Short mmCIF file of C-alpha atoms in Angstrom, two decimals:
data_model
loop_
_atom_site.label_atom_id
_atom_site.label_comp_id
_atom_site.label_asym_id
_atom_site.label_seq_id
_atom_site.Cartn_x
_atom_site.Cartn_y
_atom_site.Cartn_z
CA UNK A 1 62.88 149.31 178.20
CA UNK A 2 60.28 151.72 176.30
CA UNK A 3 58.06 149.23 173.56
CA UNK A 4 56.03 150.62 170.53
CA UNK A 5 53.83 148.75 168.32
CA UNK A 6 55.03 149.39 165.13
CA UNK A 7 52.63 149.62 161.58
CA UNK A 8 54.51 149.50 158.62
CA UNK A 9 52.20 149.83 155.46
CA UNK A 10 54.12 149.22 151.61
CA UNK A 11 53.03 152.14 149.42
CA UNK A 12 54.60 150.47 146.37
CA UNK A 13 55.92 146.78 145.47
CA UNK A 14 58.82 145.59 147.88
CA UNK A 15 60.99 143.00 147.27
CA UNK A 16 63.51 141.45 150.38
CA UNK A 17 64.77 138.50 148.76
CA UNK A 18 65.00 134.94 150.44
CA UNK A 19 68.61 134.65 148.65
CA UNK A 20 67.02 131.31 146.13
CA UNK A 21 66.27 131.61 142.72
CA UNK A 22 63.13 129.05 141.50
CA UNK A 23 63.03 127.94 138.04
CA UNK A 24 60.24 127.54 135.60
CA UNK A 25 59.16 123.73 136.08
CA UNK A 26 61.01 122.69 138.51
CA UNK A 27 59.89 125.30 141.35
CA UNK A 28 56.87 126.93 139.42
CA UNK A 29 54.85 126.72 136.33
CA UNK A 30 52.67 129.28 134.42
CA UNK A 31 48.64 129.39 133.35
CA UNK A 32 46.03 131.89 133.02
CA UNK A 33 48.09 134.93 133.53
CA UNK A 34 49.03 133.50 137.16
CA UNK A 35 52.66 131.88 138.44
CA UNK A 36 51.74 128.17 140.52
CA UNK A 37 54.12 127.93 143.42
CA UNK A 38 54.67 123.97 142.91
CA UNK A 39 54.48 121.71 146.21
CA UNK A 40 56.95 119.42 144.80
CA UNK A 41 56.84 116.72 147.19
CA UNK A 42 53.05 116.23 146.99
CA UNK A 43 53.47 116.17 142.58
CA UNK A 44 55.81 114.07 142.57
CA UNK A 45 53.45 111.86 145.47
CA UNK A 46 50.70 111.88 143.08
CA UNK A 47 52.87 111.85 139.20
CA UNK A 48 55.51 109.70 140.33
CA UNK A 49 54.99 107.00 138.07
CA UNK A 50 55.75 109.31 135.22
CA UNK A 51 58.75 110.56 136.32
CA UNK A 52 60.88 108.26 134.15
CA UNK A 53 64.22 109.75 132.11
CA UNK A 54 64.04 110.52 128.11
CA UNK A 55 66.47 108.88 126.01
CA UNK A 56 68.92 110.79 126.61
CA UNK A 57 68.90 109.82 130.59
CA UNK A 58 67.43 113.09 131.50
CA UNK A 59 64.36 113.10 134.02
CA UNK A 60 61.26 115.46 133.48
CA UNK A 61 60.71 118.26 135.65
CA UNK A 62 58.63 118.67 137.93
CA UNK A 63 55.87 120.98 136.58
CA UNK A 64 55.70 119.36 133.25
CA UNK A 65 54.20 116.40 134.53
CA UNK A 66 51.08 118.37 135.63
CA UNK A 67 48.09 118.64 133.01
CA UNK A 68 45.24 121.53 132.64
CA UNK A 69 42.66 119.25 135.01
CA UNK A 70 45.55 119.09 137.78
CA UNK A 71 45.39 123.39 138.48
CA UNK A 72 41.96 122.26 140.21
CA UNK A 73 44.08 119.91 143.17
CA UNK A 74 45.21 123.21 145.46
CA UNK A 75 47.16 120.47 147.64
CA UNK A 76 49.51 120.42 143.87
CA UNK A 77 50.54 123.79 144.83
CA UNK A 78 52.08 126.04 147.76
CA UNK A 79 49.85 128.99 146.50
CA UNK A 80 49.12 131.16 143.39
CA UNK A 81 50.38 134.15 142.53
CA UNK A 82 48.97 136.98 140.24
CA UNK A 83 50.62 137.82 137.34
CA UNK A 84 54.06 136.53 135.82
CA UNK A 85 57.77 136.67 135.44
CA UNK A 86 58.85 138.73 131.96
CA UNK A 87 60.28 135.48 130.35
CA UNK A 88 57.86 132.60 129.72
CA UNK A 89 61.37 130.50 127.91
CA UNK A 90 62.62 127.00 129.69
CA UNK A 91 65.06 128.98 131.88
CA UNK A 92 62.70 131.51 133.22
CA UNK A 93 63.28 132.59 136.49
CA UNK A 94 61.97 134.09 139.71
CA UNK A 95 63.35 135.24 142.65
CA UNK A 96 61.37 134.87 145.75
CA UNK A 97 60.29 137.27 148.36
CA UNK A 98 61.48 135.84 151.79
CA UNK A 99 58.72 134.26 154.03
CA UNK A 100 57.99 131.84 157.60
CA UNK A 101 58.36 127.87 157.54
CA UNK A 102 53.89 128.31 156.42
CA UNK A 103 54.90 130.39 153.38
CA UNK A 104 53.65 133.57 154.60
CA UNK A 105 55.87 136.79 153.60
CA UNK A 106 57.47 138.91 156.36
CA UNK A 107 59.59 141.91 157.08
CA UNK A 108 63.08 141.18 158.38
CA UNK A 109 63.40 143.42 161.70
CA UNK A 110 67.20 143.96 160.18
CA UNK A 111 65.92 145.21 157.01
CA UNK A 112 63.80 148.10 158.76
CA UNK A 113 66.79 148.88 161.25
CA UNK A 114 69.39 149.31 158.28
CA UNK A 115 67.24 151.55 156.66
CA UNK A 116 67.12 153.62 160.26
CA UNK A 117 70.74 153.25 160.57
CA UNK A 118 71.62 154.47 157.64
CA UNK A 119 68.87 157.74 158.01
CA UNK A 120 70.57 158.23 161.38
CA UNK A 121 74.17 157.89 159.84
CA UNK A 122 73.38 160.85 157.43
CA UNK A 123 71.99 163.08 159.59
CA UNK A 124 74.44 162.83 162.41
CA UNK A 125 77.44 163.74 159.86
CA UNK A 126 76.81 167.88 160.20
CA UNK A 127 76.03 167.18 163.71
CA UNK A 128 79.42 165.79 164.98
CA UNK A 129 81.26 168.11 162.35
CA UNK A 130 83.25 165.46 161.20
CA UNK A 131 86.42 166.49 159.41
CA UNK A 132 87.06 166.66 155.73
CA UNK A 133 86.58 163.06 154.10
CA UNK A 134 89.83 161.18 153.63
CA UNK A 135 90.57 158.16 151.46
CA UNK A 136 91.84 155.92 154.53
CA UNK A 137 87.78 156.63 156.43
CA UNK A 138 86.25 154.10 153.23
CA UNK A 139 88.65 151.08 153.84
CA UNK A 140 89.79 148.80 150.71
CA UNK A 141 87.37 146.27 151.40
CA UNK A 142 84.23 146.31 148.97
CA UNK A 143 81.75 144.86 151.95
CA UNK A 144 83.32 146.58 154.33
CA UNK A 145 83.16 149.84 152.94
CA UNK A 146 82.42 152.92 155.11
CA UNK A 147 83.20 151.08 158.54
CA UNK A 148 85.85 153.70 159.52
CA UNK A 149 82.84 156.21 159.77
CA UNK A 150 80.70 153.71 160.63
CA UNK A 151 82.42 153.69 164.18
CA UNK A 152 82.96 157.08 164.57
CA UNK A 153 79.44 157.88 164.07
CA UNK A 154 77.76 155.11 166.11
CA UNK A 155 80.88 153.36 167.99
CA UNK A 156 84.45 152.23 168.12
CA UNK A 157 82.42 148.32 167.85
CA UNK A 158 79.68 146.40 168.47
CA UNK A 159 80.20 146.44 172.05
CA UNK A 160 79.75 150.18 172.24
CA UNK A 161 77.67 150.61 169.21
CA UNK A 162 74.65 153.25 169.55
CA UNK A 163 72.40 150.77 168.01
CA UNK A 164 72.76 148.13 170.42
CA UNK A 165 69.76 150.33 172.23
CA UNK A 166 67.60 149.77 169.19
CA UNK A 167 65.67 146.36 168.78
CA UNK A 168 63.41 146.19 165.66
CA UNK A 169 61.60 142.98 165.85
CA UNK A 170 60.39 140.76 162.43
CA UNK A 171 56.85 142.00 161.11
CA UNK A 172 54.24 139.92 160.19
CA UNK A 173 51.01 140.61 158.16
CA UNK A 174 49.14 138.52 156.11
CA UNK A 175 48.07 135.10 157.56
CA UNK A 176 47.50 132.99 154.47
CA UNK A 177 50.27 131.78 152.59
CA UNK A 178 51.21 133.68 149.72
CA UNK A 179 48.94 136.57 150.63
CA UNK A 180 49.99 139.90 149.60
CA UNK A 181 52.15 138.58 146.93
CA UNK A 182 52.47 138.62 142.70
CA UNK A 183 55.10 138.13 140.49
CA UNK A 184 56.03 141.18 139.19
CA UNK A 185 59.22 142.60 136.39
CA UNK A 186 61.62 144.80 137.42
CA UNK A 187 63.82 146.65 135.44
CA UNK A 188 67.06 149.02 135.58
CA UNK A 189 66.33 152.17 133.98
CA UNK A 190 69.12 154.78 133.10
CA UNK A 191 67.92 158.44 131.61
CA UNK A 192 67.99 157.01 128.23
CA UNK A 193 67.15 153.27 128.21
CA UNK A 194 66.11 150.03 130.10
CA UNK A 195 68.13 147.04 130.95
CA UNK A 196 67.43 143.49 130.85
CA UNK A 197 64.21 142.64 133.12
CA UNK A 198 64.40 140.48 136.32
CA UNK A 199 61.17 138.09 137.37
CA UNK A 200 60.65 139.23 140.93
CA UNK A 201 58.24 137.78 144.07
CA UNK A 202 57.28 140.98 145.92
CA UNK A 203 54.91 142.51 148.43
CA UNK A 204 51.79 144.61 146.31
CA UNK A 205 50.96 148.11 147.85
CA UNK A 206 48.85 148.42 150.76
CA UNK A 207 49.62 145.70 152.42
CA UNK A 208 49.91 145.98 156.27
CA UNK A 209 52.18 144.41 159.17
CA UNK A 210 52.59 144.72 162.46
CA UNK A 211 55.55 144.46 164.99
CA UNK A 212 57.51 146.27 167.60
CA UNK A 213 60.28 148.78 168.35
CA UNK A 214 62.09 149.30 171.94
CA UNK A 215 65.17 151.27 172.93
CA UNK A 216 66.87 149.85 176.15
CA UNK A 217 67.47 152.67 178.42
CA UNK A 218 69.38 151.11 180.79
CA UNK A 219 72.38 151.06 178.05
CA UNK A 220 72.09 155.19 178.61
CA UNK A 221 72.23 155.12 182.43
CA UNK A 222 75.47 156.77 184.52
CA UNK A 223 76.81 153.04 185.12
CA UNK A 224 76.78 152.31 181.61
CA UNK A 225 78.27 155.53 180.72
CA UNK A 226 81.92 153.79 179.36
CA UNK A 227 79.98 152.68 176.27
CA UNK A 228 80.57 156.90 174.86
CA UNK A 229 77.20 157.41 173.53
CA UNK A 230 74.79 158.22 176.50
CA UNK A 231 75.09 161.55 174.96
CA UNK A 232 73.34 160.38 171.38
CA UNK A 233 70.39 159.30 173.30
CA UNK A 234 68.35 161.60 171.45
CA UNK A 235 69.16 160.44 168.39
CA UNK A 236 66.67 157.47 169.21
CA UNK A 237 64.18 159.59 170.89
CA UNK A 238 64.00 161.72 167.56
CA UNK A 239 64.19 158.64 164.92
CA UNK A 240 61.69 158.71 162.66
CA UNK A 241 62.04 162.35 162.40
CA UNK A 242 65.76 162.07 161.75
CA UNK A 243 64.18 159.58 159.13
CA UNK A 244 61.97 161.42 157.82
CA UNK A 245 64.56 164.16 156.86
CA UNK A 246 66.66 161.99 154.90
CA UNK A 247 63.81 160.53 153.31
CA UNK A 248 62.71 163.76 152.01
CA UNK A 249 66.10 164.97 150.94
CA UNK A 250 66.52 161.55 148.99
CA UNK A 251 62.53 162.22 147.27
CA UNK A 252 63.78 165.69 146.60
CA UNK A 253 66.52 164.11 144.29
CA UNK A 254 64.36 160.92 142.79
CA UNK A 255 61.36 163.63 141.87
CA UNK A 256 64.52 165.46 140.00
CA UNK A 257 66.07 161.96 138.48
CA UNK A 258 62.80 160.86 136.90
CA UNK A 259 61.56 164.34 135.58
CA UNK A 260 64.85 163.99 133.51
CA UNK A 261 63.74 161.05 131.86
CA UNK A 262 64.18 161.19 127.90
CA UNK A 263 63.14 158.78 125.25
CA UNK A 264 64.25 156.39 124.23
CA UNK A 265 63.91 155.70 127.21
CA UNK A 266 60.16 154.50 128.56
CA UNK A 267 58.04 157.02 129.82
CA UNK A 268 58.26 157.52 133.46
CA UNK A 269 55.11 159.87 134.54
CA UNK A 270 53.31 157.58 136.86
CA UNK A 271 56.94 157.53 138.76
CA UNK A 272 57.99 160.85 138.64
CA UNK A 273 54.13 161.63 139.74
CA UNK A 274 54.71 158.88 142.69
CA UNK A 275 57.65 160.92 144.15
CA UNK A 276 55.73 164.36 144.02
CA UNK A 277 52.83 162.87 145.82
CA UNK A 278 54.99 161.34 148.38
CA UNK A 279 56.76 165.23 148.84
CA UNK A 280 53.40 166.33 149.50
CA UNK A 281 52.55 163.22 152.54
CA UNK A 282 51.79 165.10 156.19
CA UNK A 283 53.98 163.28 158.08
CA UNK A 284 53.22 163.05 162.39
CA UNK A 285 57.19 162.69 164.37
CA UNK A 286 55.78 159.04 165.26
CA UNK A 287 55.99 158.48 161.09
CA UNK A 288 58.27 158.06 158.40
CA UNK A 289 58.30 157.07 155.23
CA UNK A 290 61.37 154.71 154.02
CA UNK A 291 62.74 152.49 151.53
CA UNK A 292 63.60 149.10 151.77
CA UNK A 293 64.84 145.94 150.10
CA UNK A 294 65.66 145.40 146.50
CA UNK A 295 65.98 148.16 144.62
CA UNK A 296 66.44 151.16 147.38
CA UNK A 297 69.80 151.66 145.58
CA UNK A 298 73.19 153.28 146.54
CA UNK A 299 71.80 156.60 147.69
CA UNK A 300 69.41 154.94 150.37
CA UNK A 301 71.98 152.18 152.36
CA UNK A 302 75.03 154.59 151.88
CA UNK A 303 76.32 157.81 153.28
CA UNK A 304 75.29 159.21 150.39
CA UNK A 305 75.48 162.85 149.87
CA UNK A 306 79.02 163.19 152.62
CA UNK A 307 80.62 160.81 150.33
CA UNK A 308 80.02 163.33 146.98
CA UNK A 309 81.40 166.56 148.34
CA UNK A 310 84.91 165.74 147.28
CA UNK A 311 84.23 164.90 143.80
CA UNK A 312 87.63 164.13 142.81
CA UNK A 313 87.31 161.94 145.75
CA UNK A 314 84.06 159.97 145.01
CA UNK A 315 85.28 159.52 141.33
CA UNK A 316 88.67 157.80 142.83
CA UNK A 317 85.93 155.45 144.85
CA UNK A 318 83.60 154.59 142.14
CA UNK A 319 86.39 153.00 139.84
CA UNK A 320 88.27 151.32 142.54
CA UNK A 321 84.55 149.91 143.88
CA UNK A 322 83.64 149.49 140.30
CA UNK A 323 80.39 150.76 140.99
CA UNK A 324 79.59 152.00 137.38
CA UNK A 325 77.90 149.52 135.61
CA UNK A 326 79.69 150.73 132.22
CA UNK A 327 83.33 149.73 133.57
CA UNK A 328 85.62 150.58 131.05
CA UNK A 329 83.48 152.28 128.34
CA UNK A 330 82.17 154.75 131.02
CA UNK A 331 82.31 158.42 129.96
CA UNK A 332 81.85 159.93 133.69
CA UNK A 333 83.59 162.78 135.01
CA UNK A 334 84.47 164.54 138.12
CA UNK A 335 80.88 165.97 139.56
CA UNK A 336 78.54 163.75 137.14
CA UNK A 337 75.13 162.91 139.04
CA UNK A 338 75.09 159.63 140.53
CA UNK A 339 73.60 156.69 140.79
CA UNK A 340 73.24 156.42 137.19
CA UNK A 341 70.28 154.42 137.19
CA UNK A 342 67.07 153.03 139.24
CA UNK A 343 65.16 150.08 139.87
CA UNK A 344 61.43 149.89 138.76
CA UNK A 345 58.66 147.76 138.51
CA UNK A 346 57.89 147.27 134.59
CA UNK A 347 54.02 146.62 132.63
CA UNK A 348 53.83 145.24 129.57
CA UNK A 349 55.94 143.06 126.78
CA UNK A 350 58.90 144.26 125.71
CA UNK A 351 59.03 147.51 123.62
CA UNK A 352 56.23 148.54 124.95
CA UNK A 353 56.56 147.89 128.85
CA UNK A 354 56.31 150.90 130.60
CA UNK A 355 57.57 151.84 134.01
CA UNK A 356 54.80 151.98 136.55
CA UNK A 357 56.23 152.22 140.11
CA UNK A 358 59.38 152.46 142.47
CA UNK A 359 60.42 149.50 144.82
CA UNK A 360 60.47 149.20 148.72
CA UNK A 361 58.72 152.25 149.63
CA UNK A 362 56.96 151.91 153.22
CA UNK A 363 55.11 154.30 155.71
CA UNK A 364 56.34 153.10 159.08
CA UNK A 365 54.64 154.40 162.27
CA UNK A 366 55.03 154.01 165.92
CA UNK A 367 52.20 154.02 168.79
#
């Protein structure tokens, strides 16, 4: 077994969901330009003896028993976060970033490894001169899709998957609950408009965690050569420079998507400037930059450019996956770019919110 300590530092806001959804009042409430995580047990402990139904039967929620003097009692609330969801209306909602039993956020070990697996996916496709894509390599099953090539990239199964070698543990960072964390709006921007906004719990920039990678060498030794991939060894001994090259072919392409921004569509300089900075990042072969969670899109978990080459092909896939948002009404042809859209973190009220950053970018680094 070789271990590194592994860094991984978030260069913009990251979002890995916890798969809930809270709800204004019941889960959170708003004040001073801040979201209030509720404790619920400990309001209702102190305001159950208002908690009594309406006349229409229907009991108060939670957060609308508290009053202005109750934001002083910290033990009212989980934590605090800065800033708010876009909607402020009864049915607002937020979806939280994932976190520990003490409500401090972490960094899945699974998340980081997908995003290696699917780095090492893309640049072992020229390598093992895999033939000419064929409808039957995708598979008809919408989760499953891409298995076929899957296996004969890393391994006919789990058993004798490549990957089995590779053990990314969870990262953890900050110690306090909540730390690290705001509410933040995301939007889906196409070259020519925004979509409807989603309330989001994410990791800020600059925030730092720590874990650890190890490849099992004994999985590459003559005994164990009946597993068929001793040979790929060095695909883990190079990773985060195999990383780092899809990375910067993917940055290449998001530099190009956002300098073709055009109103009326919101202004997207601070992005497109993002990307060109991140082109420009000196880069040692124990670093890589990645992206990861929400918003890391089709281009960044997929095969990606292999799938495009046959673009009769790839247009057959993207109906029968409906992976267009426009469905029916879409005007695409043969060859058109996509993904048609990205995910980005929003500032302001409506008209006039602006796009300010990408999600789930990361430097990761091994020692």
């Amino acid at each position: 077994m070789t271990t590194y300590k592994l860094k991984l530092r978030t260069l913009s806001p990251v979002h890995i969901g916890s798969g809930e959804e809270w709800r204004l009042g019941f889960d959170f409430i708003l004040a001073g330009n801040q979201t209030w995580i509720l404790d619920t047990d400990a309001v209702l402990q102190v305001k159950g003896q208002a908690l009594t139904p309406n006349h229409n039967g229907h009991y108060p929620l939670p957060g609308s028993l508290l009053t202005t003097a109750d934001l002083q009692n910290a033990a009212l609330f989980r934590y605090v976060l800065r800033g708010q969801p876009p909607s402020q209306k009864a049915d607002a909602r937020l979806k939280p970033f994932i976190k520990d039993p003490f409500d401090r956020p972490y960094i899945p070990g699974s998340s980081l490894k997908g995003a290696l697996r699917t780095a090492l996916a893309w640049t072992a496709w020229d390598e093992l001169r895999l033939p000419p894509l064929r409808r039957e390599d995708i598979g008809r099953n919408r989760n499953w899709a891409g298995k076929p090539l899957e296996n004969k990239i890393f391994g006919r199964d789990p058993n004798h998957d490549l990957l089995r070698a590779l053990h990314v543990s969870d990262l953890f960072g900050p110690q306090k609950a909540g730390a690290g964390l705001a509410a933040i709006k995301a939007q889906v921007l196409t070259q020519r408009a925004a979509q409807s906004p989603v309330g989001l719990e994410a990791l800020l920039s600059d925030v730092e965690f720590q874990g650890s990678l190890t490849i099992d060498e004994t999985l590459f030794t003559p005994m164990a050569a009946r597993l068929g991939f001793a040979e790929r060894k060095k695909w883990l001994d190079e990773l985060l420079i195999r990383a780092q090259k899809h990375t910067q072919a993917r940055l290449q392409q998001l530099a190009d998507w956002f300098n073709n921004v055009r109103p009326p569509a919101p202004g997207v300089e601070k992005i497109a400037s993002f990307y060109h900075q991140l082109l420009q990042v000196p880069l040692t072969p124990r670093q890589a930059l990645l992206q990861i969670g929400w918003g890391s899109g089709w281009d960044g978990k997929t095969f990606w450019t292999h799938l495009q080459k046959d673009k009769q092909l790839f247009e057959g896939l993207v109906r029968e996956f409906r992976m267009d948002i426009a469905g029916r009404r879409s005007n695409r042809k043969p060859g058109d770019p996509f993904p048609s859209s990205r995910r980005v973190v929003m500032s302001g009220q409506k008209d006039s919110a602006q796009p300010i950053a990408p999600l789930g970018w990361v430097l990761v680094e091994i020692t």
